[in-house]
Protein backbone atom coordinates (compact mmCIF):
# COMPACT_ATOMS: atom_id res chain seq x y z
CA UNK A 1 0.00 0.00 0.00
CA UNK A 2 1.20 3.47 -0.89
CA UNK A 3 2.59 5.47 2.05
CA UNK A 4 2.94 2.40 4.26
CA UNK A 5 6.46 2.27 5.69
CA UNK A 6 6.42 -1.52 6.10
CA UNK A 7 5.16 -2.05 2.53
CA UNK A 8 8.11 0.12 1.44
CA UNK A 9 10.48 -2.09 3.46
CA UNK A 10 8.88 -5.22 1.94
CA UNK A 11 9.28 -3.74 -1.55
CA UNK A 12 12.90 -2.69 -0.76
CA UNK A 13 12.03 0.94 -1.42
CA UNK A 14 13.62 1.81 1.91
CA UNK A 15 16.48 -0.10 3.49
CA UNK A 16 16.16 -2.41 6.46
CA UNK A 17 18.08 -5.24 8.04
CA UNK A 18 16.10 -8.25 6.80
CA UNK A 19 16.86 -11.50 8.62
CA UNK A 20 14.21 -13.72 7.02
CA UNK A 21 12.13 -13.56 3.86
CA UNK A 22 9.92 -15.91 1.88
CA UNK A 23 6.99 -15.45 -0.50
CA UNK A 24 4.57 -14.48 2.28
CA UNK A 25 6.57 -13.12 5.22
CA UNK A 26 9.47 -10.78 6.04
CA UNK A 27 11.31 -10.34 9.34
CA UNK A 28 13.61 -7.37 9.87
CA UNK A 29 15.32 -5.66 12.80
CA UNK A 30 13.43 -2.93 14.60
CA UNK A 31 14.95 0.54 14.17
CA UNK A 32 14.71 1.16 17.93
CA UNK A 33 15.40 -2.20 19.56
CA UNK A 34 13.90 -2.78 23.00
CA UNK A 35 15.86 -5.99 23.59
CA UNK A 36 19.14 -7.50 22.30
CA UNK A 37 17.02 -9.24 19.67
CA UNK A 38 14.07 -7.18 18.43
CA UNK A 39 12.60 -8.18 15.10
CA UNK A 40 9.39 -7.23 13.35
CA UNK A 41 7.67 -10.12 11.58
CA UNK A 42 5.21 -8.94 8.94
CA UNK A 43 3.06 -10.46 6.21
CA UNK A 44 3.87 -9.18 2.72
CA UNK A 45 0.15 -8.53 2.28
CA UNK A 46 -0.90 -5.16 3.67
CA UNK A 47 -3.24 -5.83 6.61
CA UNK A 48 -3.66 -2.84 8.91
CA UNK A 49 -3.96 -4.63 12.26
CA UNK A 50 -5.25 -7.74 14.01
CA UNK A 51 -8.69 -6.11 13.80
CA UNK A 52 -8.47 -6.36 10.02
CA UNK A 53 -7.55 -10.04 9.68
CA UNK A 54 -10.19 -11.84 7.61
CA UNK A 55 -10.73 -15.46 6.55
CA UNK A 56 -8.98 -14.68 3.23
CA UNK A 57 -5.81 -14.02 5.25
CA UNK A 58 -5.84 -17.44 6.90
CA UNK A 59 -3.09 -18.95 4.77
CA UNK A 60 -0.75 -15.97 5.12
CA UNK A 61 -1.28 -15.50 8.86
CA UNK A 62 -1.13 -19.22 9.58
CA UNK A 63 2.08 -19.45 7.56
CA UNK A 64 3.55 -16.51 9.47
CA UNK A 65 2.87 -18.24 12.79
CA UNK A 66 4.59 -21.43 11.64
CA UNK A 67 7.69 -19.36 10.81
CA UNK A 68 8.04 -17.75 14.24
CA UNK A 69 9.90 -20.68 15.78
CA UNK A 70 12.29 -20.86 12.82
CA UNK A 71 13.04 -17.15 12.98
CA UNK A 72 13.48 -17.38 16.77
CA UNK A 73 15.86 -20.34 16.35
CA UNK A 74 17.90 -18.36 13.81
CA UNK A 75 18.39 -15.69 16.51
CA UNK A 76 19.44 -18.19 19.20
CA UNK A 77 16.35 -17.70 21.33
CA UNK A 78 16.22 -21.22 22.77
CA UNK A 79 15.78 -19.68 26.23
CA UNK A 80 12.51 -18.05 25.19
CA UNK A 81 11.14 -14.95 23.59
CA UNK A 82 8.11 -12.71 23.54
CA UNK A 83 5.83 -12.10 20.55
CA UNK A 84 3.82 -8.87 20.74
CA UNK A 85 1.17 -7.51 18.38
CA UNK A 86 0.20 -4.01 19.45
CA UNK A 87 -3.31 -3.34 18.18
CA UNK A 88 -4.98 0.05 18.16
CA UNK A 89 -4.52 3.24 20.10
CA UNK A 90 -4.41 1.97 23.68
CA UNK A 91 -1.73 -0.54 22.73
CA UNK A 92 0.29 2.25 21.03
CA UNK A 93 0.24 0.72 17.57
CA UNK A 94 2.10 3.31 15.49
CA UNK A 95 2.54 1.51 12.16
CA UNK A 96 -0.72 0.47 10.55
CA UNK A 97 0.62 -2.67 8.87
CA UNK A 98 0.19 -5.68 11.12
CA UNK A 99 3.48 -6.71 12.72
CA UNK A 100 4.65 -9.03 15.45
CA UNK A 101 7.50 -7.84 17.64
CA UNK A 102 9.84 -10.74 18.40
CA UNK A 103 11.80 -9.80 21.51
CA UNK A 104 14.47 -11.85 23.16
CA UNK A 105 17.82 -12.45 24.82
CA UNK A 106 16.83 -10.68 27.99
CA UNK A 107 14.48 -11.48 30.87
CA UNK A 108 11.07 -9.95 30.13
CA UNK A 109 8.78 -8.33 32.67
CA UNK A 110 5.19 -9.17 33.41
CA UNK A 111 2.81 -7.42 33.37
CA UNK A 112 4.13 -5.28 30.52
CA UNK A 113 3.91 -1.52 30.93
P1 LIG B 1 4.24 -0.41 17.00
O1 LIG B 1 4.41 0.68 18.01
O2 LIG B 1 3.36 0.03 15.85
O3 LIG B 1 3.80 -1.73 17.59
O4 LIG B 1 5.69 -0.70 16.44
C1 LIG B 1 6.23 -0.12 15.33
C2 LIG B 1 7.71 -0.42 15.37
O5 LIG B 1 8.25 -0.12 14.11
C3 LIG B 1 8.49 0.38 16.41
O6 LIG B 1 9.12 -0.50 17.31
C4 LIG B 1 9.49 1.16 15.56
O7 LIG B 1 10.75 1.27 16.18
C5 LIG B 1 9.55 0.37 14.27
N1 LIG B 1 9.82 1.15 13.10
C6 LIG B 1 9.18 2.29 12.71
N2 LIG B 1 9.68 2.72 11.53
C7 LIG B 1 10.63 1.82 11.17
C8 LIG B 1 11.49 1.72 10.04
O8 LIG B 1 11.48 2.54 9.12
N3 LIG B 1 12.36 0.68 10.01
C9 LIG B 1 12.39 -0.26 11.01
N4 LIG B 1 13.29 -1.26 10.89
N5 LIG B 1 11.59 -0.19 12.08
C10 LIG B 1 10.72 0.83 12.16
ZN1 LIG C 1 1.71 -1.98 4.45
XYZ file of C-alpha atoms and ligand atoms in Angstrom:
138
model
C 0.000 0.000 0.000
C 1.205 3.471 -0.892
C 2.591 5.472 2.051
C 2.935 2.397 4.260
C 6.456 2.271 5.685
C 6.416 -1.521 6.097
C 5.156 -2.052 2.529
C 8.105 0.115 1.444
C 10.478 -2.093 3.456
C 8.883 -5.225 1.936
C 9.282 -3.735 -1.553
C 12.901 -2.690 -0.760
C 12.026 0.944 -1.425
C 13.617 1.812 1.909
C 16.480 -0.101 3.487
C 16.160 -2.410 6.462
C 18.082 -5.242 8.044
C 16.095 -8.253 6.797
C 16.860 -11.496 8.621
C 14.206 -13.724 7.020
C 12.132 -13.561 3.856
C 9.925 -15.909 1.876
C 6.991 -15.447 -0.498
C 4.573 -14.485 2.283
C 6.567 -13.121 5.217
C 9.467 -10.782 6.036
C 11.313 -10.337 9.337
C 13.609 -7.370 9.871
C 15.323 -5.660 12.799
C 13.426 -2.930 14.602
C 14.953 0.537 14.167
C 14.711 1.158 17.927
C 15.401 -2.195 19.563
C 13.896 -2.783 22.999
C 15.863 -5.987 23.590
C 19.141 -7.495 22.301
C 17.023 -9.238 19.671
C 14.072 -7.185 18.430
C 12.601 -8.177 15.096
C 9.394 -7.232 13.347
C 7.672 -10.118 11.576
C 5.210 -8.937 8.936
C 3.057 -10.459 6.213
C 3.872 -9.183 2.718
C 0.146 -8.526 2.283
C -0.902 -5.160 3.674
C -3.238 -5.829 6.613
C -3.663 -2.838 8.909
C -3.963 -4.634 12.256
C -5.253 -7.742 14.006
C -8.686 -6.115 13.802
C -8.473 -6.360 10.019
C -7.548 -10.040 9.683
C -10.187 -11.843 7.606
C -10.728 -15.461 6.550
C -8.978 -14.681 3.227
C -5.809 -14.017 5.248
C -5.841 -17.438 6.898
C -3.086 -18.953 4.774
C -0.751 -15.974 5.121
C -1.282 -15.497 8.855
C -1.132 -19.223 9.576
C 2.076 -19.451 7.557
C 3.549 -16.509 9.474
C 2.872 -18.239 12.791
C 4.585 -21.428 11.645
C 7.689 -19.357 10.806
C 8.038 -17.748 14.239
C 9.901 -20.679 15.783
C 12.288 -20.858 12.821
C 13.038 -17.147 12.976
C 13.483 -17.383 16.767
C 15.859 -20.342 16.346
C 17.898 -18.356 13.812
C 18.386 -15.692 16.512
C 19.443 -18.191 19.199
C 16.353 -17.703 21.331
C 16.224 -21.222 22.774
C 15.783 -19.680 26.226
C 12.511 -18.051 25.192
C 11.136 -14.954 23.587
C 8.110 -12.713 23.540
C 5.829 -12.099 20.546
C 3.824 -8.871 20.739
C 1.169 -7.509 18.383
C 0.197 -4.008 19.447
C -3.311 -3.341 18.181
C -4.978 0.045 18.162
C -4.522 3.242 20.103
C -4.414 1.967 23.679
C -1.729 -0.544 22.729
C 0.292 2.246 21.032
C 0.244 0.718 17.567
C 2.102 3.307 15.494
C 2.540 1.514 12.158
C -0.723 0.467 10.548
C 0.625 -2.675 8.868
C 0.188 -5.682 11.119
C 3.481 -6.710 12.717
C 4.649 -9.029 15.455
C 7.499 -7.838 17.644
C 9.840 -10.739 18.401
C 11.802 -9.797 21.509
C 14.466 -11.851 23.161
C 17.820 -12.454 24.823
C 16.832 -10.678 27.989
C 14.480 -11.479 30.872
C 11.067 -9.947 30.130
C 8.783 -8.329 32.675
C 5.189 -9.174 33.408
C 2.812 -7.424 33.368
C 4.128 -5.284 30.516
C 3.909 -1.523 30.926
P 4.236 -0.406 17.002
O 4.411 0.680 18.009
O 3.361 0.027 15.847
O 3.803 -1.726 17.587
O 5.686 -0.699 16.442
C 6.225 -0.117 15.328
C 7.712 -0.419 15.373
O 8.252 -0.125 14.111
C 8.493 0.379 16.405
O 9.119 -0.504 17.309
C 9.493 1.163 15.560
O 10.748 1.272 16.179
C 9.551 0.369 14.273
N 9.819 1.151 13.097
C 9.177 2.293 12.709
N 9.676 2.718 11.528
C 10.630 1.822 11.173
C 11.493 1.720 10.038
O 11.485 2.542 9.120
N 12.362 0.677 10.012
C 12.392 -0.263 11.010
N 13.287 -1.265 10.887
N 11.592 -0.194 12.080
C 10.722 0.830 12.163
Zn 1.712 -1.984 4.446
